[in-house]
Amino acid sequence: MDVQTRKPTPQAEFLLDMRLHIVMGTACSGVETRSVALARTTDAPVVVLDQLQTYPELATTSDRPSRSQLDGTDRIYLADRRVAEGPIPFGGCCDRLHVILDVLRSRGPMTILEARSAPLIQAALRDGVLDNHTVTYEYRDPNTLPGHHDRLLRRVRRKLAPADHSRPLVAELVRAAERARSLKFLETI
């Protein structure tokens, strides 16, 4: 696990009021597990930077965790949308993140950002959303994680034939397609 720090610019130092810790990685790299563990330890909220998890009706597709998996931690999504509303424009994600961070500023000294989307983090950096914070980040490299390939295979099997009687991925996508105004959005999943 590689942890690095990015400090605010000297002129922004006086505005610094919250530390952001970004946990980045691909599917099955333990991003969610690590974020939940950090949140439990620090009592910091987790902001999920995953556009797909903004759709509760796509819980199987996006691997949106259940309340029991979150172990009492506070998890904040960029939005709660219906598939019929279509995707959030990319710039809209940065705007929403900015608003969320402004609200969380009064809640404590740290916020965890859970990221599976490098382009979203890059856009937030480019747009200055993270400028006035000390930012630390860690990358969960799947190539260094034992059993990564096996976890991916188990996840795919679980999505296609869930043991807990939840909706399988294909059925979830068919139902979403029936309700969606446009299939173009579903083509991006």
PDB file of C-alpha atoms in Angstrom:
ATOM      1  CA  MET A   1       0.000   0.000   0.000  1.00  0.00           C
ATOM      2  CA  ASP A   2       1.482   3.313  -1.111  1.00  0.00           C
ATOM      3  CA  VAL A   3       0.502   6.328   1.020  1.00  0.00           C
ATOM      4  CA  GLN A   4       1.481   9.792  -0.163  1.00  0.00           C
ATOM      5  CA  THR A   5       0.704  13.356   0.905  1.00  0.00           C
ATOM      6  CA  ARG A   6      -0.108  16.524  -1.026  1.00  0.00           C
ATOM      7  CA  LYS A   7       0.015  19.737   1.037  1.00  0.00           C
ATOM      8  CA  PRO A   8      -2.001  22.866   0.234  1.00  0.00           C
ATOM      9  CA  THR A   9      -0.255  25.789  -1.386  1.00  0.00           C
ATOM     10  CA  PRO A  10       1.211  28.329   1.106  1.00  0.00           C
ATOM     11  CA  GLN A  11      -1.390  30.945   0.151  1.00  0.00           C
ATOM     12  CA  ALA A  12      -4.177  28.414   0.874  1.00  0.00           C
ATOM     13  CA  GLU A  13      -2.707  27.298   4.226  1.00  0.00           C
ATOM     14  CA  PHE A  14      -4.897  29.716   6.196  1.00  0.00           C
ATOM     15  CA  LEU A  15      -8.017  28.183   4.617  1.00  0.00           C
ATOM     16  CA  LEU A  16      -7.054  24.652   5.575  1.00  0.00           C
ATOM     17  CA  ASP A  17      -9.755  23.152   7.706  1.00  0.00           C
ATOM     18  CA  MET A  18     -10.048  19.476   6.838  1.00  0.00           C
ATOM     19  CA  ARG A  19      -7.798  16.575   5.966  1.00  0.00           C
ATOM     20  CA  LEU A  20      -8.892  14.402   3.069  1.00  0.00           C
ATOM     21  CA  HIS A  21      -7.654  10.834   2.809  1.00  0.00           C
ATOM     22  CA  ILE A  22      -8.247   9.219  -0.576  1.00  0.00           C
ATOM     23  CA  VAL A  23      -8.391   5.437  -0.832  1.00  0.00           C
ATOM     24  CA  MET A  24      -8.078   4.472  -4.517  1.00  0.00           C
ATOM     25  CA  GLY A  25      -8.130   1.125  -6.284  1.00  0.00           C
ATOM     26  CA  THR A  26      -9.865  -1.110  -8.758  1.00  0.00           C
ATOM     27  CA  ALA A  27     -12.668  -3.610  -8.180  1.00  0.00           C
ATOM     28  CA  CYS A  28     -11.834  -6.215  -5.523  1.00  0.00           C
ATOM     29  CA  SER A  29      -8.759  -4.312  -4.339  1.00  0.00           C
ATOM     30  CA  GLY A  30     -10.228  -3.705  -0.889  1.00  0.00           C
ATOM     31  CA  VAL A  31     -11.071  -0.011  -1.306  1.00  0.00           C
ATOM     32  CA  GLU A  32     -14.412  -0.302   0.489  1.00  0.00           C
ATOM     33  CA  THR A  33     -13.013  -2.556   3.233  1.00  0.00           C
ATOM     34  CA  ARG A  34     -10.136  -0.155   3.846  1.00  0.00           C
ATOM     35  CA  SER A  35     -12.441   2.899   3.840  1.00  0.00           C
ATOM     36  CA  VAL A  36     -14.825   1.291   6.337  1.00  0.00           C
ATOM     37  CA  ALA A  37     -11.911   0.279   8.603  1.00  0.00           C
ATOM     38  CA  LEU A  38     -10.496   3.816   8.526  1.00  0.00           C
ATOM     39  CA  ALA A  39     -13.938   5.314   9.170  1.00  0.00           C
ATOM     40  CA  ARG A  40     -14.452   3.007  12.147  1.00  0.00           C
ATOM     41  CA  THR A  41     -11.044   3.952  13.568  1.00  0.00           C
ATOM     42  CA  THR A  42     -11.250   7.707  12.940  1.00  0.00           C
ATOM     43  CA  ASP A  43     -15.019   8.309  13.085  1.00  0.00           C
ATOM     44  CA  ALA A  44     -14.607  10.130   9.752  1.00  0.00           C
ATOM     45  CA  PRO A  45     -17.334  10.011   7.099  1.00  0.00           C
ATOM     46  CA  VAL A  46     -16.683   8.266   3.774  1.00  0.00           C
ATOM     47  CA  VAL A  47     -17.607  10.086   0.561  1.00  0.00           C
ATOM     48  CA  VAL A  48     -18.012   7.625  -2.300  1.00  0.00           C
ATOM     49  CA  LEU A  49     -16.635   8.878  -5.610  1.00  0.00           C
ATOM     50  CA  ASP A  50     -18.268   6.228  -7.743  1.00  0.00           C
ATOM     51  CA  GLN A  51     -20.907   7.427 -10.170  1.00  0.00           C
ATOM     52  CA  LEU A  52     -22.446   3.968 -10.498  1.00  0.00           C
ATOM     53  CA  GLN A  53     -23.110   3.736  -6.751  1.00  0.00           C
ATOM     54  CA  THR A  54     -25.332   6.826  -6.970  1.00  0.00           C
ATOM     55  CA  TYR A  55     -28.081   4.517  -8.267  1.00  0.00           C
ATOM     56  CA  PRO A  56     -29.607   2.484  -5.397  1.00  0.00           C
ATOM     57  CA  GLU A  57     -31.577   0.426  -7.922  1.00  0.00           C
ATOM     58  CA  LEU A  58     -28.242  -0.838  -9.306  1.00  0.00           C
ATOM     59  CA  ALA A  59     -26.967  -2.168  -5.979  1.00  0.00           C
ATOM     60  CA  THR A  60     -25.861  -5.498  -7.459  1.00  0.00           C
ATOM     61  CA  THR A  61     -24.260  -3.944 -10.537  1.00  0.00           C
ATOM     62  CA  SER A  62     -22.355  -1.322  -8.542  1.00  0.00           C
ATOM     63  CA  ASP A  63     -21.644  -3.443  -5.447  1.00  0.00           C
ATOM     64  CA  ARG A  64     -23.251  -0.772  -3.315  1.00  0.00           C
ATOM     65  CA  PRO A  65     -22.821  -2.150   0.213  1.00  0.00           C
ATOM     66  CA  SER A  66     -25.617  -2.909   2.631  1.00  0.00           C
ATOM     67  CA  ARG A  67     -25.887  -1.133   5.997  1.00  0.00           C
ATOM     68  CA  SER A  68     -24.529  -4.196   7.791  1.00  0.00           C
ATOM     69  CA  GLN A  69     -21.390  -4.142   5.610  1.00  0.00           C
ATOM     70  CA  LEU A  70     -20.747  -0.537   6.637  1.00  0.00           C
ATOM     71  CA  ASP A  71     -20.439  -1.454  10.320  1.00  0.00           C
ATOM     72  CA  GLY A  72     -22.167   1.738  11.515  1.00  0.00           C
ATOM     73  CA  THR A  73     -19.941   4.106   9.544  1.00  0.00           C
ATOM     74  CA  ASP A  74     -21.271   7.202   7.769  1.00  0.00           C
ATOM     75  CA  ARG A  75     -21.264   6.794   3.967  1.00  0.00           C
ATOM     76  CA  ILE A  76     -22.179   9.659   1.646  1.00  0.00           C
ATOM     77  CA  TYR A  77     -22.849   9.228  -2.066  1.00  0.00           C
ATOM     78  CA  LEU A  78     -22.499  11.974  -4.663  1.00  0.00           C
ATOM     79  CA  ALA A  79     -26.250  11.574  -5.196  1.00  0.00           C
ATOM     80  CA  ASP A  80     -29.153   9.158  -4.934  1.00  0.00           C
ATOM     81  CA  ARG A  81     -30.558   8.987  -8.433  1.00  0.00           C
ATOM     82  CA  ARG A  82     -32.829   6.803 -10.480  1.00  0.00           C
ATOM     83  CA  VAL A  83     -31.435   5.224 -13.634  1.00  0.00           C
ATOM     84  CA  ALA A  84     -34.208   6.969 -15.594  1.00  0.00           C
ATOM     85  CA  GLU A  85     -32.556  10.295 -14.686  1.00  0.00           C
ATOM     86  CA  GLY A  86     -29.425   9.288 -16.590  1.00  0.00           C
ATOM     87  CA  PRO A  87     -25.827   9.848 -15.576  1.00  0.00           C
ATOM     88  CA  ILE A  88     -24.560  12.812 -13.604  1.00  0.00           C
ATOM     89  CA  PRO A  89     -22.487  14.956 -15.953  1.00  0.00           C
ATOM     90  CA  PHE A  90     -18.811  14.628 -15.023  1.00  0.00           C
ATOM     91  CA  GLY A  91     -18.534  18.296 -14.040  1.00  0.00           C
ATOM     92  CA  GLY A  92     -21.613  17.847 -11.894  1.00  0.00           C
ATOM     93  CA  CYS A  93     -19.775  15.213  -9.852  1.00  0.00           C
ATOM     94  CA  CYS A  94     -17.044  17.726  -8.985  1.00  0.00           C
ATOM     95  CA  ASP A  95     -19.657  20.341  -8.101  1.00  0.00           C
ATOM     96  CA  ARG A  96     -21.447  17.863  -5.825  1.00  0.00           C
ATOM     97  CA  LEU A  97     -18.165  16.844  -4.180  1.00  0.00           C
ATOM     98  CA  HIS A  98     -17.389  20.492  -3.489  1.00  0.00           C
ATOM     99  CA  VAL A  99     -20.796  21.000  -1.824  1.00  0.00           C
ATOM    100  CA  ILE A 100     -20.451  17.793   0.218  1.00  0.00           C
ATOM    101  CA  LEU A 101     -16.994  18.802   1.464  1.00  0.00           C
ATOM    102  CA  ASP A 102     -18.311  22.249   2.441  1.00  0.00           C
ATOM    103  CA  VAL A 103     -21.053  20.598   4.523  1.00  0.00           C
ATOM    104  CA  LEU A 104     -18.626  18.108   6.110  1.00  0.00           C
ATOM    105  CA  ARG A 105     -16.177  20.868   7.067  1.00  0.00           C
ATOM    106  CA  SER A 106     -18.041  21.436  10.339  1.00  0.00           C
ATOM    107  CA  ARG A 107     -18.259  17.742  11.233  1.00  0.00           C
ATOM    108  CA  GLY A 108     -14.652  16.979  11.968  1.00  0.00           C
ATOM    109  CA  PRO A 109     -11.028  17.200  10.972  1.00  0.00           C
ATOM    110  CA  MET A 110     -11.024  14.353   8.440  1.00  0.00           C
ATOM    111  CA  THR A 111     -13.033  12.933   5.559  1.00  0.00           C
ATOM    112  CA  ILE A 112     -12.278   9.745   3.628  1.00  0.00           C
ATOM    113  CA  LEU A 113     -12.793   9.747  -0.132  1.00  0.00           C
ATOM    114  CA  GLU A 114     -13.385   6.274  -1.579  1.00  0.00           C
ATOM    115  CA  ALA A 115     -12.404   6.319  -5.234  1.00  0.00           C
ATOM    116  CA  ARG A 116     -12.526   3.779  -8.005  1.00  0.00           C
ATOM    117  CA  SER A 117     -12.501   6.499 -10.650  1.00  0.00           C
ATOM    118  CA  ALA A 118      -9.097   8.049 -11.324  1.00  0.00           C
ATOM    119  CA  PRO A 119     -10.624  10.512 -13.842  1.00  0.00           C
ATOM    120  CA  LEU A 120     -12.980  11.857 -11.157  1.00  0.00           C
ATOM    121  CA  ILE A 121     -10.081  12.441  -8.735  1.00  0.00           C
ATOM    122  CA  GLN A 122      -8.070  14.055 -11.548  1.00  0.00           C
ATOM    123  CA  ALA A 123     -10.990  16.354 -12.373  1.00  0.00           C
ATOM    124  CA  ALA A 124     -11.398  17.307  -8.689  1.00  0.00           C
ATOM    125  CA  LEU A 125      -7.687  18.162  -8.521  1.00  0.00           C
ATOM    126  CA  ARG A 126      -7.812  20.085 -11.805  1.00  0.00           C
ATOM    127  CA  ASP A 127     -10.952  22.009 -10.779  1.00  0.00           C
ATOM    128  CA  GLY A 128      -9.466  22.965  -7.404  1.00  0.00           C
ATOM    129  CA  VAL A 129     -12.055  21.061  -5.339  1.00  0.00           C
ATOM    130  CA  LEU A 130      -9.287  19.612  -3.137  1.00  0.00           C
ATOM    131  CA  ASP A 131      -7.034  22.691  -3.033  1.00  0.00           C
ATOM    132  CA  ASN A 132      -7.607  23.921   0.505  1.00  0.00           C
ATOM    133  CA  HIS A 133      -7.042  20.620   2.216  1.00  0.00           C
ATOM    134  CA  THR A 134      -4.137  18.427   3.183  1.00  0.00           C
ATOM    135  CA  VAL A 135      -4.673  15.423   0.958  1.00  0.00           C
ATOM    136  CA  THR A 136      -3.215  12.007   1.696  1.00  0.00           C
ATOM    137  CA  TYR A 137      -3.878   9.078  -0.530  1.00  0.00           C
ATOM    138  CA  GLU A 138      -3.217   5.406  -0.836  1.00  0.00           C
ATOM    139  CA  TYR A 139      -3.496   3.207  -3.876  1.00  0.00           C
ATOM    140  CA  ARG A 140      -4.643  -0.381  -3.426  1.00  0.00           C
ATOM    141  CA  ASP A 141      -2.608  -2.052  -6.167  1.00  0.00           C
ATOM    142  CA  PRO A 142      -4.404  -5.252  -7.223  1.00  0.00           C
ATOM    143  CA  ASN A 143      -1.126  -6.693  -8.510  1.00  0.00           C
ATOM    144  CA  THR A 144       0.267  -6.742  -4.969  1.00  0.00           C
ATOM    145  CA  LEU A 145      -2.835  -8.138  -3.268  1.00  0.00           C
ATOM    146  CA  PRO A 146      -2.839 -11.909  -2.742  1.00  0.00           C
ATOM    147  CA  GLY A 147      -5.931 -13.625  -4.119  1.00  0.00           C
ATOM    148  CA  HIS A 148      -7.120 -10.636  -6.172  1.00  0.00           C
ATOM    149  CA  HIS A 149      -8.035 -12.725  -9.222  1.00  0.00           C
ATOM    150  CA  ASP A 150      -9.970 -15.221  -7.073  1.00  0.00           C
ATOM    151  CA  ARG A 151     -11.919 -12.373  -5.405  1.00  0.00           C
ATOM    152  CA  LEU A 152     -12.830 -10.991  -8.832  1.00  0.00           C
ATOM    153  CA  LEU A 153     -14.135 -14.375  -9.953  1.00  0.00           C
ATOM    154  CA  ARG A 154     -16.179 -14.810  -6.744  1.00  0.00           C
ATOM    155  CA  ARG A 155     -17.663 -11.339  -7.214  1.00  0.00           C
ATOM    156  CA  VAL A 156     -18.700 -12.077 -10.799  1.00  0.00           C
ATOM    157  CA  ARG A 157     -20.307 -15.356  -9.727  1.00  0.00           C
ATOM    158  CA  ARG A 158     -22.084 -13.627  -6.824  1.00  0.00           C
ATOM    159  CA  LYS A 159     -23.435 -10.921  -9.153  1.00  0.00           C
ATOM    160  CA  LEU A 160     -24.734 -13.430 -11.680  1.00  0.00           C
ATOM    161  CA  ALA A 161     -26.216 -15.841  -9.120  1.00  0.00           C
ATOM    162  CA  PRO A 162     -26.490 -14.210  -5.671  1.00  0.00           C
ATOM    163  CA  ALA A 163     -26.750 -16.687  -2.788  1.00  0.00           C
ATOM    164  CA  ASP A 164     -28.771 -14.236  -0.667  1.00  0.00           C
ATOM    165  CA  HIS A 165     -31.720 -14.199  -3.086  1.00  0.00           C
ATOM    166  CA  SER A 166     -31.102 -10.577  -4.102  1.00  0.00           C
ATOM    167  CA  ARG A 167     -31.664  -9.591  -7.721  1.00  0.00           C
ATOM    168  CA  PRO A 168     -29.004 -10.978 -10.112  1.00  0.00           C
ATOM    169  CA  LEU A 169     -27.068  -8.434 -12.145  1.00  0.00           C
ATOM    170  CA  VAL A 170     -28.765  -9.286 -15.455  1.00  0.00           C
ATOM    171  CA  ALA A 171     -32.267  -9.011 -13.945  1.00  0.00           C
ATOM    172  CA  GLU A 172     -31.302  -5.706 -12.318  1.00  0.00           C
ATOM    173  CA  LEU A 173     -30.105  -4.287 -15.640  1.00  0.00           C
ATOM    174  CA  VAL A 174     -33.192  -5.522 -17.506  1.00  0.00           C
ATOM    175  CA  ARG A 175     -35.457  -3.890 -14.923  1.00  0.00           C
ATOM    176  CA  ALA A 176     -33.464  -0.645 -15.115  1.00  0.00           C
ATOM    177  CA  ALA A 177     -33.631  -0.713 -18.925  1.00  0.00           C
ATOM    178  CA  GLU A 178     -37.414  -1.066 -18.786  1.00  0.00           C
ATOM    179  CA  ARG A 179     -37.606   2.060 -16.640  1.00  0.00           C
ATOM    180  CA  ALA A 180     -34.904   4.130 -18.293  1.00  0.00           C
ATOM    181  CA  ARG A 181     -35.754   6.901 -20.721  1.00  0.00           C
ATOM    182  CA  SER A 182     -32.692   6.080 -22.749  1.00  0.00           C
ATOM    183  CA  LEU A 183     -30.679   2.910 -23.137  1.00  0.00           C
ATOM    184  CA  LYS A 184     -27.599   5.018 -23.932  1.00  0.00           C
ATOM    185  CA  PHE A 185     -26.884   5.387 -20.224  1.00  0.00           C
ATOM    186  CA  LEU A 186     -27.079   1.636 -19.630  1.00  0.00           C
ATOM    187  CA  GLU A 187     -24.630   1.127 -22.507  1.00  0.00           C
ATOM    188  CA  THR A 188     -22.011   2.885 -20.361  1.00  0.00           C
ATOM    189  CA  ILE A 189     -22.259   0.361 -17.516  1.00  0.00           C
TER     190      ILE A 189
END
